[in-house]
Amino acid sequence: KLAVKSTVRKELLSLCHEDNWIDPTIGTFLQKKPDRELIFSDPFLKHICENYISDQGFHNCVSIFLLNPWTHYSLHTDLYRASSINLLINDHSDSISYFKISEPYKLYFKIKELSYEQDSYYLFNSKIPHAITNRDSPRFLLSLTLNKDFDSMQLELRNQNFL
């Protein structure tokens, strides 16, 4: 969890209730591409975009993802991203996000839950196996794909007093 709060979560939530979701040709989530002006109106997001968004560009690296009710996204790692900054947009979420922390057996293992707090940003290590189970309501997540690995980002954000 980062030591900075979102100033645009409510505006992002309003955007989520519009119908123009994109069904990606690659990937699993319906998504939206938020307007650059809205993202840059949050000082922290502006800083991250200006300093850590990969050469792929803003619209490839900044997305809102929708996970529909009563769905599960199985344990996985993100092959295409080194790390990300995430913000749960929902006012309240009936979902569980967790990381796999041990593998004593193939059929069961220990997990650590990531309990998102409202308006809080999280530096996310996408190379650790993780999963999401969603229940009765849609889950909206802002995610910024970063061009640095988790350890490097953690050190830089700590040095900038964001962590």
mmCIF file of C-alpha atoms in Angstrom:
data_model
loop_
_atom_site.group_PDB
_atom_site.id
_atom_site.type_symbol
_atom_site.label_atom_id
_atom_site.label_comp_id
_atom_site.label_asym_id
_atom_site.label_seq_id
_atom_site.Cartn_x
_atom_site.Cartn_y
_atom_site.Cartn_z
ATOM 1 C CA LYS A 1 0.000 0.000 0.000
ATOM 2 C CA LEU A 2 1.333 3.395 -0.971
ATOM 3 C CA ALA A 3 1.298 6.459 1.261
ATOM 4 C CA VAL A 4 -0.809 8.530 -1.117
ATOM 5 C CA LYS A 5 -4.564 8.645 -1.761
ATOM 6 C CA SER A 6 -6.419 8.888 -5.040
ATOM 7 C CA THR A 7 -8.056 12.179 -5.938
ATOM 8 C CA VAL A 8 -9.909 10.723 -8.951
ATOM 9 C CA ARG A 9 -11.478 7.451 -7.761
ATOM 10 C CA LYS A 10 -15.042 8.814 -7.756
ATOM 11 C CA GLU A 11 -14.662 10.188 -11.277
ATOM 12 C CA LEU A 12 -13.263 6.831 -12.411
ATOM 13 C CA LEU A 13 -16.231 5.069 -10.801
ATOM 14 C CA SER A 14 -18.636 7.262 -12.799
ATOM 15 C CA LEU A 15 -16.763 6.298 -15.949
ATOM 16 C CA CYS A 16 -17.161 2.606 -15.051
ATOM 17 C CA HIS A 17 -20.953 2.874 -15.137
ATOM 18 C CA GLU A 18 -20.924 3.920 -18.812
ATOM 19 C CA ASP A 19 -21.473 1.158 -21.376
ATOM 20 C CA ASN A 20 -18.435 1.556 -23.639
ATOM 21 C CA TRP A 21 -16.317 -1.405 -22.443
ATOM 22 C CA ILE A 22 -13.710 -2.825 -24.819
ATOM 23 C CA ASP A 23 -13.514 -6.578 -25.338
ATOM 24 C CA PRO A 24 -9.779 -7.156 -25.883
ATOM 25 C CA THR A 25 -8.557 -9.528 -28.548
ATOM 26 C CA ILE A 26 -5.874 -10.697 -26.122
ATOM 27 C CA GLY A 27 -6.586 -10.952 -22.420
ATOM 28 C CA THR A 28 -9.495 -11.792 -20.237
ATOM 29 C CA PHE A 29 -11.026 -8.614 -18.869
ATOM 30 C CA LEU A 30 -13.348 -6.118 -20.409
ATOM 31 C CA GLN A 31 -11.569 -2.807 -20.166
ATOM 32 C CA LYS A 32 -11.757 0.947 -20.588
ATOM 33 C CA LYS A 33 -9.053 3.410 -21.464
ATOM 34 C CA PRO A 34 -9.503 6.432 -19.192
ATOM 35 C CA ASP A 35 -8.917 9.896 -20.543
ATOM 36 C CA ARG A 36 -5.373 11.209 -20.112
ATOM 37 C CA GLU A 37 -6.687 14.495 -18.649
ATOM 38 C CA LEU A 38 -8.560 12.650 -15.899
ATOM 39 C CA ILE A 39 -5.545 10.509 -14.984
ATOM 40 C CA PHE A 40 -3.186 13.495 -15.053
ATOM 41 C CA SER A 41 -5.513 15.471 -12.750
ATOM 42 C CA ASP A 42 -4.315 13.191 -9.933
ATOM 43 C CA PRO A 43 -0.787 14.408 -8.995
ATOM 44 C CA PHE A 44 0.453 10.922 -8.077
ATOM 45 C CA LEU A 45 -0.830 9.306 -11.275
ATOM 46 C CA LYS A 46 0.647 12.135 -13.332
ATOM 47 C CA HIS A 47 4.034 11.544 -11.684
ATOM 48 C CA ILE A 48 3.845 7.794 -12.340
ATOM 49 C CA CYS A 49 2.787 8.233 -15.973
ATOM 50 C CA GLU A 50 5.490 10.790 -16.694
ATOM 51 C CA ASN A 51 8.254 8.703 -15.111
ATOM 52 C CA TYR A 52 7.364 5.001 -15.299
ATOM 53 C CA ILE A 53 5.013 4.249 -18.145
ATOM 54 C CA SER A 54 6.698 2.083 -20.724
ATOM 55 C CA ASP A 55 7.454 3.067 -24.294
ATOM 56 C CA GLN A 56 4.220 1.354 -25.350
ATOM 57 C CA GLY A 57 2.458 4.577 -24.459
ATOM 58 C CA PHE A 58 -0.277 5.803 -22.190
ATOM 59 C CA HIS A 59 -3.245 4.000 -23.759
ATOM 60 C CA ASN A 60 -1.494 0.627 -23.729
ATOM 61 C CA CYS A 61 -0.373 0.961 -20.109
ATOM 62 C CA VAL A 62 -3.308 2.617 -18.309
ATOM 63 C CA SER A 63 -6.531 0.602 -18.123
ATOM 64 C CA ILE A 64 -9.636 0.044 -16.078
ATOM 65 C CA PHE A 65 -10.470 -3.654 -15.855
ATOM 66 C CA LEU A 66 -13.922 -5.111 -15.226
ATOM 67 C CA LEU A 67 -14.371 -8.485 -13.551
ATOM 68 C CA ASN A 68 -18.012 -9.497 -13.766
ATOM 69 C CA PRO A 69 -20.004 -10.853 -10.812
ATOM 70 C CA TRP A 70 -19.566 -14.492 -9.844
ATOM 71 C CA THR A 71 -16.301 -15.017 -11.691
ATOM 72 C CA HIS A 72 -12.891 -16.310 -10.716
ATOM 73 C CA TYR A 73 -9.586 -15.433 -12.350
ATOM 74 C CA SER A 74 -7.285 -18.373 -11.609
ATOM 75 C CA LEU A 75 -3.784 -18.237 -10.175
ATOM 76 C CA HIS A 76 -1.418 -16.712 -12.697
ATOM 77 C CA THR A 77 1.519 -14.371 -13.156
ATOM 78 C CA ASP A 78 1.488 -11.482 -15.612
ATOM 79 C CA LEU A 79 3.969 -12.319 -18.327
ATOM 80 C CA TYR A 80 3.697 -8.957 -20.087
ATOM 81 C CA ARG A 81 4.318 -6.669 -17.124
ATOM 82 C CA ALA A 82 7.049 -6.340 -14.548
ATOM 83 C CA SER A 83 4.911 -4.547 -11.961
ATOM 84 C CA SER A 84 1.880 -2.317 -11.739
ATOM 85 C CA ILE A 85 0.140 0.269 -9.622
ATOM 86 C CA ASN A 86 -3.456 -0.644 -8.862
ATOM 87 C CA LEU A 87 -6.458 1.152 -7.435
ATOM 88 C CA LEU A 88 -9.728 -0.607 -6.623
ATOM 89 C CA ILE A 89 -12.358 1.802 -7.934
ATOM 90 C CA ASN A 90 -15.479 0.331 -6.320
ATOM 91 C CA ASP A 91 -16.995 1.976 -3.256
ATOM 92 C CA HIS A 92 -17.279 -1.515 -1.783
ATOM 93 C CA SER A 93 -16.035 -4.706 -3.349
ATOM 94 C CA ASP A 94 -17.251 -8.206 -2.791
ATOM 95 C CA SER A 95 -14.090 -9.769 -4.173
ATOM 96 C CA ILE A 96 -11.016 -11.429 -2.772
ATOM 97 C CA SER A 97 -7.567 -10.856 -4.242
ATOM 98 C CA TYR A 98 -4.805 -13.078 -3.002
ATOM 99 C CA PHE A 99 -1.227 -14.174 -3.548
ATOM 100 C CA LYS A 100 0.045 -17.736 -3.381
ATOM 101 C CA ILE A 101 2.786 -17.775 -0.732
ATOM 102 C CA SER A 102 3.755 -21.456 -0.515
ATOM 103 C CA GLU A 103 3.404 -24.681 -2.420
ATOM 104 C CA PRO A 104 3.577 -27.651 -0.074
ATOM 105 C CA TYR A 105 1.081 -29.553 -2.234
ATOM 106 C CA LYS A 106 -0.379 -29.010 -5.669
ATOM 107 C CA LEU A 107 -4.025 -29.106 -4.583
ATOM 108 C CA TYR A 108 -3.764 -26.721 -1.653
ATOM 109 C CA PHE A 109 -1.369 -23.999 -0.560
ATOM 110 C CA LYS A 110 -1.100 -20.977 1.711
ATOM 111 C CA ILE A 111 -2.343 -17.624 0.501
ATOM 112 C CA LYS A 112 -2.070 -13.988 1.598
ATOM 113 C CA GLU A 113 -5.066 -11.762 0.941
ATOM 114 C CA LEU A 114 -4.662 -8.266 -0.458
ATOM 115 C CA SER A 115 -7.383 -6.207 1.214
ATOM 116 C CA TYR A 116 -7.781 -3.089 -0.877
ATOM 117 C CA GLU A 117 -8.583 0.059 1.088
ATOM 118 C CA GLN A 118 -10.716 2.750 -0.500
ATOM 119 C CA ASP A 119 -8.778 5.460 -2.372
ATOM 120 C CA SER A 120 -5.454 3.665 -1.789
ATOM 121 C CA TYR A 121 -2.904 2.830 -4.445
ATOM 122 C CA TYR A 122 -0.933 -0.413 -4.329
ATOM 123 C CA LEU A 123 2.358 -1.374 -5.901
ATOM 124 C CA PHE A 124 1.603 -4.836 -7.246
ATOM 125 C CA ASN A 125 4.154 -7.602 -7.813
ATOM 126 C CA SER A 126 2.651 -9.333 -10.823
ATOM 127 C CA LYS A 127 5.370 -12.013 -10.874
ATOM 128 C CA ILE A 128 4.002 -13.671 -7.710
ATOM 129 C CA PRO A 129 1.105 -16.020 -8.529
ATOM 130 C CA HIS A 130 -2.150 -14.228 -7.749
ATOM 131 C CA ALA A 131 -5.888 -14.716 -8.258
ATOM 132 C CA ILE A 132 -9.229 -12.974 -7.810
ATOM 133 C CA THR A 133 -12.593 -14.359 -6.792
ATOM 134 C CA ASN A 134 -15.470 -11.996 -7.381
ATOM 135 C CA ARG A 135 -18.930 -12.321 -5.893
ATOM 136 C CA ASP A 136 -22.185 -10.356 -6.374
ATOM 137 C CA SER A 137 -21.031 -7.068 -7.895
ATOM 138 C CA PRO A 138 -18.772 -5.964 -10.735
ATOM 139 C CA ARG A 139 -15.163 -5.267 -9.742
ATOM 140 C CA PHE A 140 -13.454 -2.231 -11.283
ATOM 141 C CA LEU A 141 -9.690 -1.855 -11.059
ATOM 142 C CA LEU A 142 -7.446 0.898 -12.406
ATOM 143 C CA SER A 143 -4.091 -0.605 -13.328
ATOM 144 C CA LEU A 144 -0.959 1.121 -14.613
ATOM 145 C CA THR A 145 1.634 -1.138 -16.207
ATOM 146 C CA LEU A 146 5.097 0.006 -15.169
ATOM 147 C CA ASN A 147 8.402 -0.288 -17.008
ATOM 148 C CA LYS A 148 10.384 -1.392 -13.923
ATOM 149 C CA ASP A 149 10.377 -4.549 -11.872
ATOM 150 C CA PHE A 150 8.741 -4.627 -8.438
ATOM 151 C CA ASP A 151 11.948 -4.382 -6.377
ATOM 152 C CA SER A 152 13.239 -1.377 -8.343
ATOM 153 C CA MET A 153 9.868 0.371 -8.138
ATOM 154 C CA GLN A 154 9.597 -0.317 -4.424
ATOM 155 C CA LEU A 155 12.999 1.266 -3.818
ATOM 156 C CA GLU A 156 12.233 4.308 -5.993
ATOM 157 C CA LEU A 157 8.797 4.884 -4.450
ATOM 158 C CA ARG A 158 10.294 4.583 -0.965
ATOM 159 C CA ASN A 159 12.993 7.126 -1.860
ATOM 160 C CA GLN A 160 10.252 9.488 -3.089
ATOM 161 C CA ASN A 161 8.256 9.043 0.157
ATOM 162 C CA PHE A 162 5.355 7.322 -1.598
ATOM 163 C CA LEU A 163 5.866 4.099 0.330
#
